[in-house]
């Protein structure tokens, strides 16, 4: 990144008020991006795109390379190999100075003046970045992050969630086209996590694309349009939740039979050495061998004169799929999985 673009804070907004037309092309394009620290591979040949106008969730366990990748995108860390474009501009291009002005970021933790109020923090940040943020804009941002009633309180008196929301407001000070948020819900209680999720969903409605990293899978799943999964610095998979879950099926089935046949059904299933347990009412939970399906189970029961009213395969959750992808040795060693129509 050119030296003229550098600054000391990782919590910033756009740096002037020059109008840039909103783009319909991907706002981020990453191709084989790599970062090494000595022999440590932090990011290993990652490639994907961030479409305009969406919330993209960057998922991965601690140490997966999420923060390092985000730092490379905003010029705080130089890549070892590979290329990336921000707003169609290469990271090492002199024009990157202009592209980064269209980006807001909150990486690692908010850079706040704890002795100043939220309003004063926003005013000072705008002044430092050369932005004319009038009172109306500041009030709009405080309302966006639900801090209007606490806007005159010192930031040092804020809860962790309030500080995170103020950090997001600072990142939004110049109406960026892209906002990059690193674990904005980290350490928050359930109420704070829900507030961040609602905020993320509002940003695309305002014309802002969001790239957000997290290991809060359930919340990101609800907020994001598409997901990118990293593990040990490598891209494991990318796409919508539905696309990612397509490759993950469960061996657990719920079977419902006539209440008078429950004991007989259990005896038949147990006779084949299958793992089963009794559910409330007339239901059974049965784990089948990987090569079996619902039709095989239905045939097994029917051959003993037991006819199922319902056979339902357990739906794999994103968390289960995530753990399978990030904990499997074969996955962490295999090449990147590409999904048709996915963020890639």
mmCIF file of C-alpha atoms in Angstrom:
data_model
loop_
_atom_site.group_PDB
_atom_site.id
_atom_site.type_symbol
_atom_site.label_atom_id
_atom_site.label_comp_id
_atom_site.label_asym_id
_atom_site.label_seq_id
_atom_site.Cartn_x
_atom_site.Cartn_y
_atom_site.Cartn_z
ATOM 1 C CA UNK A 1 0.000 0.000 0.000
ATOM 2 C CA UNK A 2 1.432 3.446 -0.884
ATOM 3 C CA UNK A 3 2.802 5.286 2.165
ATOM 4 C CA UNK A 4 0.606 8.301 1.480
ATOM 5 C CA UNK A 5 -2.454 6.135 2.254
ATOM 6 C CA UNK A 6 -1.259 4.936 5.638
ATOM 7 C CA UNK A 7 -2.781 5.946 8.936
ATOM 8 C CA UNK A 8 -2.454 4.772 12.501
ATOM 9 C CA UNK A 9 -5.985 3.613 13.286
ATOM 10 C CA UNK A 10 -7.811 0.499 12.192
ATOM 11 C CA UNK A 11 -11.143 2.160 12.902
ATOM 12 C CA UNK A 12 -11.863 4.617 10.109
ATOM 13 C CA UNK A 13 -14.312 5.839 7.516
ATOM 14 C CA UNK A 14 -14.064 7.369 4.080
ATOM 15 C CA UNK A 15 -11.659 10.287 3.933
ATOM 16 C CA UNK A 16 -13.470 12.859 1.819
ATOM 17 C CA UNK A 17 -16.872 13.628 0.401
ATOM 18 C CA UNK A 18 -16.120 13.022 -3.275
ATOM 19 C CA UNK A 19 -19.124 11.302 -4.810
ATOM 20 C CA UNK A 20 -18.493 7.844 -6.210
ATOM 21 C CA UNK A 21 -21.300 6.070 -8.078
ATOM 22 C CA UNK A 22 -22.305 2.810 -6.431
ATOM 23 C CA UNK A 23 -20.894 -0.138 -8.337
ATOM 24 C CA UNK A 24 -22.703 -3.297 -9.395
ATOM 25 C CA UNK A 25 -19.480 -5.266 -9.852
ATOM 26 C CA UNK A 26 -17.852 -7.136 -6.933
ATOM 27 C CA UNK A 27 -16.453 -4.653 -4.426
ATOM 28 C CA UNK A 28 -13.748 -7.133 -3.400
ATOM 29 C CA UNK A 29 -11.964 -9.610 -5.656
ATOM 30 C CA UNK A 30 -9.314 -11.853 -4.112
ATOM 31 C CA UNK A 31 -7.106 -14.200 -6.125
ATOM 32 C CA UNK A 32 -4.688 -16.623 -4.423
ATOM 33 C CA UNK A 33 -4.019 -14.115 -1.629
ATOM 34 C CA UNK A 34 -1.296 -15.393 0.699
ATOM 35 C CA UNK A 35 0.419 -14.114 3.836
ATOM 36 C CA UNK A 36 3.382 -15.729 5.558
ATOM 37 C CA UNK A 37 5.064 -14.678 8.779
ATOM 38 C CA UNK A 38 8.366 -16.525 8.556
ATOM 39 C CA UNK A 39 7.404 -20.192 8.398
ATOM 40 C CA UNK A 40 3.882 -19.464 9.680
ATOM 41 C CA UNK A 41 1.232 -19.505 6.944
ATOM 42 C CA UNK A 42 -1.503 -17.120 8.100
ATOM 43 C CA UNK A 43 -3.471 -16.979 4.814
ATOM 44 C CA UNK A 44 -2.897 -19.665 2.203
ATOM 45 C CA UNK A 45 -3.860 -18.912 -1.421
ATOM 46 C CA UNK A 46 -7.407 -17.696 -0.724
ATOM 47 C CA UNK A 47 -9.703 -16.668 -3.596
ATOM 48 C CA UNK A 48 -13.262 -15.306 -3.468
ATOM 49 C CA UNK A 49 -15.377 -12.290 -4.382
ATOM 50 C CA UNK A 50 -17.690 -10.011 -2.407
ATOM 51 C CA UNK A 51 -20.718 -8.967 -4.493
ATOM 52 C CA UNK A 52 -22.065 -5.461 -4.133
ATOM 53 C CA UNK A 53 -25.066 -4.862 -1.888
ATOM 54 C CA UNK A 54 -24.778 -7.998 0.254
ATOM 55 C CA UNK A 55 -23.699 -9.088 3.722
ATOM 56 C CA UNK A 56 -20.900 -11.642 3.383
ATOM 57 C CA UNK A 57 -19.953 -13.626 6.475
ATOM 58 C CA UNK A 58 -16.311 -14.670 6.839
ATOM 59 C CA UNK A 59 -16.329 -17.680 9.166
ATOM 60 C CA UNK A 60 -13.581 -19.681 10.782
ATOM 61 C CA UNK A 61 -12.180 -20.748 14.155
ATOM 62 C CA UNK A 62 -9.628 -18.610 15.972
ATOM 63 C CA UNK A 63 -6.419 -18.559 13.979
ATOM 64 C CA UNK A 64 -8.141 -19.287 10.675
ATOM 65 C CA UNK A 65 -6.712 -16.140 9.074
ATOM 66 C CA UNK A 66 -9.820 -13.934 9.061
ATOM 67 C CA UNK A 67 -8.245 -10.842 10.650
ATOM 68 C CA UNK A 68 -5.054 -11.114 8.605
ATOM 69 C CA UNK A 69 -7.064 -11.305 5.399
ATOM 70 C CA UNK A 70 -9.084 -8.223 6.359
ATOM 71 C CA UNK A 71 -5.918 -6.317 7.240
ATOM 72 C CA UNK A 72 -4.512 -7.099 3.799
ATOM 73 C CA UNK A 73 -7.668 -5.778 2.152
ATOM 74 C CA UNK A 74 -7.367 -2.386 3.838
ATOM 75 C CA UNK A 75 -3.600 -2.107 3.396
ATOM 76 C CA UNK A 76 -2.527 -2.653 7.012
ATOM 77 C CA UNK A 77 -0.648 -5.841 6.062
ATOM 78 C CA UNK A 78 1.181 -6.510 2.793
ATOM 79 C CA UNK A 79 0.420 -9.826 1.018
ATOM 80 C CA UNK A 80 3.260 -12.293 0.483
ATOM 81 C CA UNK A 81 1.709 -13.543 -2.754
ATOM 82 C CA UNK A 82 -1.474 -13.256 -4.771
ATOM 83 C CA UNK A 83 -3.586 -10.279 -5.734
ATOM 84 C CA UNK A 84 -6.680 -8.474 -4.537
ATOM 85 C CA UNK A 85 -8.820 -5.648 -5.795
ATOM 86 C CA UNK A 86 -10.835 -3.215 -3.719
ATOM 87 C CA UNK A 87 -13.459 -1.324 -5.711
ATOM 88 C CA UNK A 88 -11.770 -2.604 -8.863
ATOM 89 C CA UNK A 89 -8.365 -1.244 -7.798
ATOM 90 C CA UNK A 90 -5.276 -3.378 -7.094
ATOM 91 C CA UNK A 91 -3.905 -3.164 -3.570
ATOM 92 C CA UNK A 92 -0.477 -2.085 -4.848
ATOM 93 C CA UNK A 93 -1.849 0.496 -7.277
ATOM 94 C CA UNK A 94 -1.417 4.257 -6.630
ATOM 95 C CA UNK A 95 -5.190 4.493 -7.179
ATOM 96 C CA UNK A 96 -5.718 2.358 -4.078
ATOM 97 C CA UNK A 97 -5.503 5.578 -2.039
ATOM 98 C CA UNK A 98 -8.763 6.672 -3.668
ATOM 99 C CA UNK A 99 -10.440 3.260 -3.414
ATOM 100 C CA UNK A 100 -9.796 2.955 0.331
ATOM 101 C CA UNK A 101 -11.624 6.241 0.896
ATOM 102 C CA UNK A 102 -14.807 4.436 -0.076
ATOM 103 C CA UNK A 103 -14.346 1.872 2.711
ATOM 104 C CA UNK A 104 -15.090 1.880 6.430
ATOM 105 C CA UNK A 105 -13.506 -0.663 8.754
ATOM 106 C CA UNK A 106 -13.557 -1.871 12.322
ATOM 107 C CA UNK A 107 -10.743 -4.373 12.769
ATOM 108 C CA UNK A 108 -9.955 -6.089 16.082
ATOM 109 C CA UNK A 109 -11.385 -3.424 18.436
ATOM 110 C CA UNK A 110 -12.845 0.105 18.275
ATOM 111 C CA UNK A 111 -10.333 2.959 18.533
ATOM 112 C CA UNK A 112 -12.273 5.229 20.905
ATOM 113 C CA UNK A 113 -11.460 8.225 23.070
ATOM 114 C CA UNK A 114 -12.947 6.951 26.321
ATOM 115 C CA UNK A 115 -13.051 10.401 27.962
ATOM 116 C CA UNK A 116 -15.184 11.780 25.110
ATOM 117 C CA UNK A 117 -18.849 11.197 24.369
ATOM 118 C CA UNK A 118 -20.130 9.260 21.380
ATOM 119 C CA UNK A 119 -20.989 12.519 19.614
ATOM 120 C CA UNK A 120 -17.527 13.919 20.312
ATOM 121 C CA UNK A 121 -15.882 10.705 19.087
ATOM 122 C CA UNK A 122 -17.793 10.942 15.829
ATOM 123 C CA UNK A 123 -17.025 14.628 15.418
ATOM 124 C CA UNK A 124 -13.323 14.103 16.107
ATOM 125 C CA UNK A 125 -13.075 11.154 13.751
ATOM 126 C CA UNK A 126 -14.774 13.108 10.987
ATOM 127 C CA UNK A 127 -12.440 16.054 11.513
ATOM 128 C CA UNK A 128 -9.366 13.785 11.518
ATOM 129 C CA UNK A 129 -10.432 12.250 8.218
ATOM 130 C CA UNK A 130 -11.309 15.548 6.565
ATOM 131 C CA UNK A 131 -15.026 14.800 6.465
ATOM 132 C CA UNK A 132 -17.667 17.470 6.980
ATOM 133 C CA UNK A 133 -20.044 15.514 9.197
ATOM 134 C CA UNK A 134 -22.821 17.888 10.245
ATOM 135 C CA UNK A 135 -24.992 17.383 13.280
ATOM 136 C CA UNK A 136 -27.678 15.697 11.200
ATOM 137 C CA UNK A 137 -25.252 13.031 9.983
ATOM 138 C CA UNK A 138 -23.978 12.354 13.495
ATOM 139 C CA UNK A 139 -27.514 12.022 14.844
ATOM 140 C CA UNK A 140 -28.343 9.667 11.964
ATOM 141 C CA UNK A 141 -25.417 7.425 12.870
ATOM 142 C CA UNK A 142 -26.259 7.435 16.575
ATOM 143 C CA UNK A 143 -29.798 6.397 15.697
ATOM 144 C CA UNK A 144 -28.465 3.699 13.362
ATOM 145 C CA UNK A 145 -26.480 2.076 16.179
ATOM 146 C CA UNK A 146 -29.116 2.801 18.850
ATOM 147 C CA UNK A 147 -26.995 5.207 20.893
ATOM 148 C CA UNK A 148 -29.057 8.384 20.603
ATOM 149 C CA UNK A 149 -30.054 8.392 24.269
ATOM 150 C CA UNK A 150 -26.449 7.778 25.382
ATOM 151 C CA UNK A 151 -24.773 10.011 22.837
ATOM 152 C CA UNK A 152 -23.539 12.516 25.441
ATOM 153 C CA UNK A 153 -22.157 9.893 27.832
ATOM 154 C CA UNK A 154 -18.425 9.245 27.922
ATOM 155 C CA UNK A 155 -17.478 6.181 25.863
ATOM 156 C CA UNK A 156 -15.540 4.881 28.866
ATOM 157 C CA UNK A 157 -18.868 4.288 30.633
ATOM 158 C CA UNK A 158 -20.208 2.193 27.769
ATOM 159 C CA UNK A 159 -20.711 -1.554 27.830
ATOM 160 C CA UNK A 160 -18.693 -3.665 25.402
ATOM 161 C CA UNK A 161 -21.682 -3.878 23.070
ATOM 162 C CA UNK A 162 -22.151 -0.106 23.060
ATOM 163 C CA UNK A 163 -18.472 0.406 22.286
ATOM 164 C CA UNK A 164 -18.741 -2.032 19.385
ATOM 165 C CA UNK A 165 -21.775 -0.195 18.018
ATOM 166 C CA UNK A 166 -20.021 3.165 18.351
ATOM 167 C CA UNK A 167 -17.041 1.699 16.482
ATOM 168 C CA UNK A 168 -19.377 0.700 13.655
ATOM 169 C CA UNK A 169 -20.855 4.210 13.610
ATOM 170 C CA UNK A 170 -17.341 5.653 13.277
ATOM 171 C CA UNK A 171 -16.628 3.260 10.405
ATOM 172 C CA UNK A 172 -19.815 4.518 8.738
ATOM 173 C CA UNK A 173 -19.031 8.223 9.195
ATOM 174 C CA UNK A 174 -18.486 8.863 5.480
ATOM 175 C CA UNK A 175 -21.254 6.654 4.016
ATOM 176 C CA UNK A 176 -18.823 3.999 2.719
ATOM 177 C CA UNK A 177 -19.691 1.649 -0.110
ATOM 178 C CA UNK A 178 -18.051 -1.206 1.799
ATOM 179 C CA UNK A 179 -17.709 -1.708 5.534
ATOM 180 C CA UNK A 180 -15.349 -4.384 6.895
ATOM 181 C CA UNK A 181 -16.113 -5.596 10.412
ATOM 182 C CA UNK A 182 -13.880 -7.970 12.346
ATOM 183 C CA UNK A 183 -15.787 -9.957 14.982
ATOM 184 C CA UNK A 184 -18.185 -7.105 15.876
ATOM 185 C CA UNK A 185 -20.194 -9.392 18.200
ATOM 186 C CA UNK A 186 -17.164 -10.874 19.979
ATOM 187 C CA UNK A 187 -17.654 -10.988 23.740
ATOM 188 C CA UNK A 188 -21.209 -9.658 23.639
ATOM 189 C CA UNK A 189 -24.152 -11.043 25.577
ATOM 190 C CA UNK A 190 -27.115 -12.500 23.628
ATOM 191 C CA UNK A 191 -28.949 -9.168 23.543
ATOM 192 C CA UNK A 192 -25.871 -7.389 22.187
ATOM 193 C CA UNK A 193 -25.389 -10.057 19.513
ATOM 194 C CA UNK A 194 -28.968 -9.624 18.339
ATOM 195 C CA UNK A 195 -28.464 -5.836 18.129
ATOM 196 C CA UNK A 196 -25.382 -6.277 15.943
ATOM 197 C CA UNK A 197 -27.245 -8.722 13.710
ATOM 198 C CA UNK A 198 -30.096 -6.265 13.178
ATOM 199 C CA UNK A 199 -27.602 -3.526 12.396
ATOM 200 C CA UNK A 200 -25.821 -5.665 9.797
ATOM 201 C CA UNK A 201 -29.092 -6.299 7.983
ATOM 202 C CA UNK A 202 -29.823 -2.579 7.816
ATOM 203 C CA UNK A 203 -26.554 -1.596 6.157
ATOM 204 C CA UNK A 204 -27.254 -3.030 2.655
ATOM 205 C CA UNK A 205 -30.580 -1.190 2.703
ATOM 206 C CA UNK A 206 -28.473 1.975 2.977
ATOM 207 C CA UNK A 207 -26.347 0.961 -0.014
ATOM 208 C CA UNK A 208 -23.407 -0.428 1.981
ATOM 209 C CA UNK A 209 -21.864 -3.829 1.295
ATOM 210 C CA UNK A 210 -20.685 -5.667 4.418
ATOM 211 C CA UNK A 211 -17.826 -8.120 4.921
ATOM 212 C CA UNK A 212 -18.064 -9.363 8.501
ATOM 213 C CA UNK A 213 -15.935 -11.995 10.226
ATOM 214 C CA UNK A 214 -17.218 -14.047 13.121
ATOM 215 C CA UNK A 215 -17.298 -17.393 14.835
ATOM 216 C CA UNK A 216 -20.894 -16.682 15.990
ATOM 217 C CA UNK A 217 -22.312 -19.031 13.363
ATOM 218 C CA UNK A 218 -26.011 -18.806 14.169
ATOM 219 C CA UNK A 219 -26.026 -15.016 14.157
ATOM 220 C CA UNK A 220 -23.971 -14.673 10.988
ATOM 221 C CA UNK A 221 -26.190 -17.238 9.272
ATOM 222 C CA UNK A 222 -29.214 -15.044 9.996
ATOM 223 C CA UNK A 223 -27.523 -11.822 8.926
ATOM 224 C CA UNK A 224 -25.452 -12.900 5.904
ATOM 225 C CA UNK A 225 -26.502 -13.448 2.308
ATOM 226 C CA UNK A 226 -23.508 -15.716 1.677
ATOM 227 C CA UNK A 227 -20.718 -17.275 3.704
ATOM 228 C CA UNK A 228 -16.984 -17.838 3.244
ATOM 229 C CA UNK A 229 -15.392 -20.502 5.481
ATOM 230 C CA UNK A 230 -11.671 -20.444 6.343
ATOM 231 C CA UNK A 231 -9.615 -22.937 8.310
ATOM 232 C CA UNK A 232 -5.839 -22.891 8.880
ATOM 233 C CA UNK A 233 -5.596 -19.999 6.449
ATOM 234 C CA UNK A 234 -7.285 -21.855 3.596
ATOM 235 C CA UNK A 235 -10.677 -21.407 1.973
ATOM 236 C CA UNK A 236 -12.783 -24.486 2.744
ATOM 237 C CA UNK A 237 -16.009 -23.538 1.013
ATOM 238 C CA UNK A 238 -18.163 -20.563 0.046
ATOM 239 C CA UNK A 239 -21.769 -19.952 -0.904
ATOM 240 C CA UNK A 240 -25.206 -19.474 0.587
ATOM 241 C CA UNK A 241 -26.123 -21.475 3.668
ATOM 242 C CA UNK A 242 -28.255 -23.739 1.497
ATOM 243 C CA UNK A 243 -25.404 -24.376 -0.935
ATOM 244 C CA UNK A 244 -22.975 -25.165 1.855
ATOM 245 C CA UNK A 245 -25.392 -27.540 3.583
ATOM 246 C CA UNK A 246 -26.142 -29.411 0.347
ATOM 247 C CA UNK A 247 -22.928 -31.363 0.775
ATOM 248 C CA UNK A 248 -23.691 -32.347 4.376
ATOM 249 C CA UNK A 249 -26.320 -34.935 5.279
ATOM 250 C CA UNK A 250 -27.154 -36.522 8.593
ATOM 251 C CA UNK A 251 -27.422 -40.220 9.419
ATOM 252 C CA UNK A 252 -30.023 -39.479 12.106
ATOM 253 C CA UNK A 253 -33.705 -40.088 11.335
ATOM 254 C CA UNK A 254 -36.910 -39.527 13.242
ATOM 255 C CA UNK A 255 -39.504 -42.259 12.686
ATOM 256 C CA UNK A 256 -43.110 -42.160 13.811
ATOM 257 C CA UNK A 257 -45.229 -45.307 13.898
ATOM 258 C CA UNK A 258 -48.517 -46.390 15.419
ATOM 259 C CA UNK A 259 -48.192 -46.087 19.219
ATOM 260 C CA UNK A 260 -48.986 -49.800 19.555
ATOM 261 C CA UNK A 261 -46.017 -50.666 17.317
ATOM 262 C CA UNK A 262 -43.321 -48.579 19.008
ATOM 263 C CA UNK A 263 -41.854 -51.405 21.093
ATOM 264 C CA UNK A 264 -41.890 -53.780 18.124
ATOM 265 C CA UNK A 265 -40.181 -51.155 15.951
ATOM 266 C CA UNK A 266 -37.471 -50.669 18.552
ATOM 267 C CA UNK A 267 -36.915 -54.412 18.724
ATOM 268 C CA UNK A 268 -36.558 -54.671 14.937
ATOM 269 C CA UNK A 269 -34.140 -51.763 14.729
ATOM 270 C CA UNK A 270 -32.094 -52.916 17.717
ATOM 271 C CA UNK A 271 -31.941 -56.379 16.170
ATOM 272 C CA UNK A 272 -29.905 -54.895 13.346
ATOM 273 C CA UNK A 273 -27.534 -53.229 15.793
ATOM 274 C CA UNK A 274 -28.700 -49.723 14.973
ATOM 275 C CA UNK A 275 -28.429 -46.893 17.511
ATOM 276 C CA UNK A 276 -31.950 -45.912 18.543
ATOM 277 C CA UNK A 277 -33.744 -44.036 21.315
ATOM 278 C CA UNK A 278 -37.362 -43.427 22.266
ATOM 279 C CA UNK A 279 -38.877 -39.977 21.670
ATOM 280 C CA UNK A 280 -42.047 -38.535 23.150
ATOM 281 C CA UNK A 281 -45.228 -40.130 21.846
ATOM 282 C CA UNK A 282 -44.812 -42.617 19.014
ATOM 283 C CA UNK A 283 -41.431 -41.444 17.754
ATOM 284 C CA UNK A 284 -38.025 -43.056 17.529
ATOM 285 C CA UNK A 285 -34.647 -41.482 16.850
ATOM 286 C CA UNK A 286 -32.511 -43.840 14.758
ATOM 287 C CA UNK A 287 -28.945 -43.468 13.488
ATOM 288 C CA UNK A 288 -28.423 -45.354 10.233
ATOM 289 C CA UNK A 289 -25.205 -46.507 8.580
ATOM 290 C CA UNK A 290 -23.828 -43.940 6.111
ATOM 291 C CA UNK A 291 -24.870 -46.052 3.144
ATOM 292 C CA UNK A 292 -28.492 -46.319 4.299
ATOM 293 C CA UNK A 293 -31.342 -43.951 3.563
ATOM 294 C CA UNK A 294 -34.948 -43.511 4.622
ATOM 295 C CA UNK A 295 -36.114 -46.000 2.006
ATOM 296 C CA UNK A 296 -33.902 -48.715 3.515
ATOM 297 C CA UNK A 297 -35.265 -48.026 6.983
ATOM 298 C CA UNK A 298 -38.829 -48.090 5.698
ATOM 299 C CA UNK A 299 -38.172 -51.460 3.998
ATOM 300 C CA UNK A 300 -36.642 -52.875 7.189
ATOM 301 C CA UNK A 301 -39.711 -51.955 9.237
ATOM 302 C CA UNK A 302 -42.226 -52.992 6.581
ATOM 303 C CA UNK A 303 -40.596 -56.423 6.228
ATOM 304 C CA UNK A 304 -41.568 -56.973 9.879
ATOM 305 C CA UNK A 305 -45.136 -55.722 9.360
ATOM 306 C CA UNK A 306 -44.483 -52.254 10.834
ATOM 307 C CA UNK A 307 -45.502 -49.327 8.648
ATOM 308 C CA UNK A 308 -44.105 -45.916 9.427
ATOM 309 C CA UNK A 309 -46.348 -42.868 9.407
ATOM 310 C CA UNK A 310 -43.351 -40.577 8.934
ATOM 311 C CA UNK A 311 -39.600 -40.893 8.321
ATOM 312 C CA UNK A 312 -37.645 -37.636 8.478
ATOM 313 C CA UNK A 313 -33.901 -37.171 8.079
ATOM 314 C CA UNK A 314 -32.345 -34.822 10.633
ATOM 315 C CA UNK A 315 -31.407 -31.470 9.091
ATOM 316 C CA UNK A 316 -27.725 -30.645 9.468
ATOM 317 C CA UNK A 317 -27.190 -27.252 11.076
ATOM 318 C CA UNK A 318 -24.598 -24.782 9.869
ATOM 319 C CA UNK A 319 -22.712 -25.354 13.119
ATOM 320 C CA UNK A 320 -22.544 -29.106 12.501
ATOM 321 C CA UNK A 321 -21.389 -28.562 8.916
ATOM 322 C CA UNK A 322 -18.858 -25.971 10.075
ATOM 323 C CA UNK A 323 -17.371 -28.350 12.640
ATOM 324 C CA UNK A 324 -17.230 -31.146 10.085
ATOM 325 C CA UNK A 325 -15.416 -28.911 7.592
ATOM 326 C CA UNK A 326 -12.957 -27.309 9.983
ATOM 327 C CA UNK A 327 -12.151 -30.402 12.063
ATOM 328 C CA UNK A 328 -11.687 -32.887 9.224
ATOM 329 C CA UNK A 329 -8.002 -33.507 8.354
ATOM 330 C CA UNK A 330 -8.933 -34.296 4.757
ATOM 331 C CA UNK A 331 -10.770 -30.994 4.398
ATOM 332 C CA UNK A 332 -7.900 -28.921 5.724
ATOM 333 C CA UNK A 333 -5.524 -30.584 3.256
ATOM 334 C CA UNK A 334 -7.733 -30.725 0.186
ATOM 335 C CA UNK A 335 -7.918 -27.976 -2.460
ATOM 336 C CA UNK A 336 -10.496 -25.230 -2.177
ATOM 337 C CA UNK A 337 -14.115 -26.215 -2.714
ATOM 338 C CA UNK A 338 -15.868 -24.038 -5.288
ATOM 339 C CA UNK A 339 -19.653 -23.812 -5.390
ATOM 340 C CA UNK A 340 -21.665 -22.870 -8.454
ATOM 341 C CA UNK A 341 -23.073 -19.363 -8.028
ATOM 342 C CA UNK A 342 -21.262 -18.904 -4.713
ATOM 343 C CA UNK A 343 -19.145 -16.110 -3.363
ATOM 344 C CA UNK A 344 -15.865 -17.188 -4.875
#
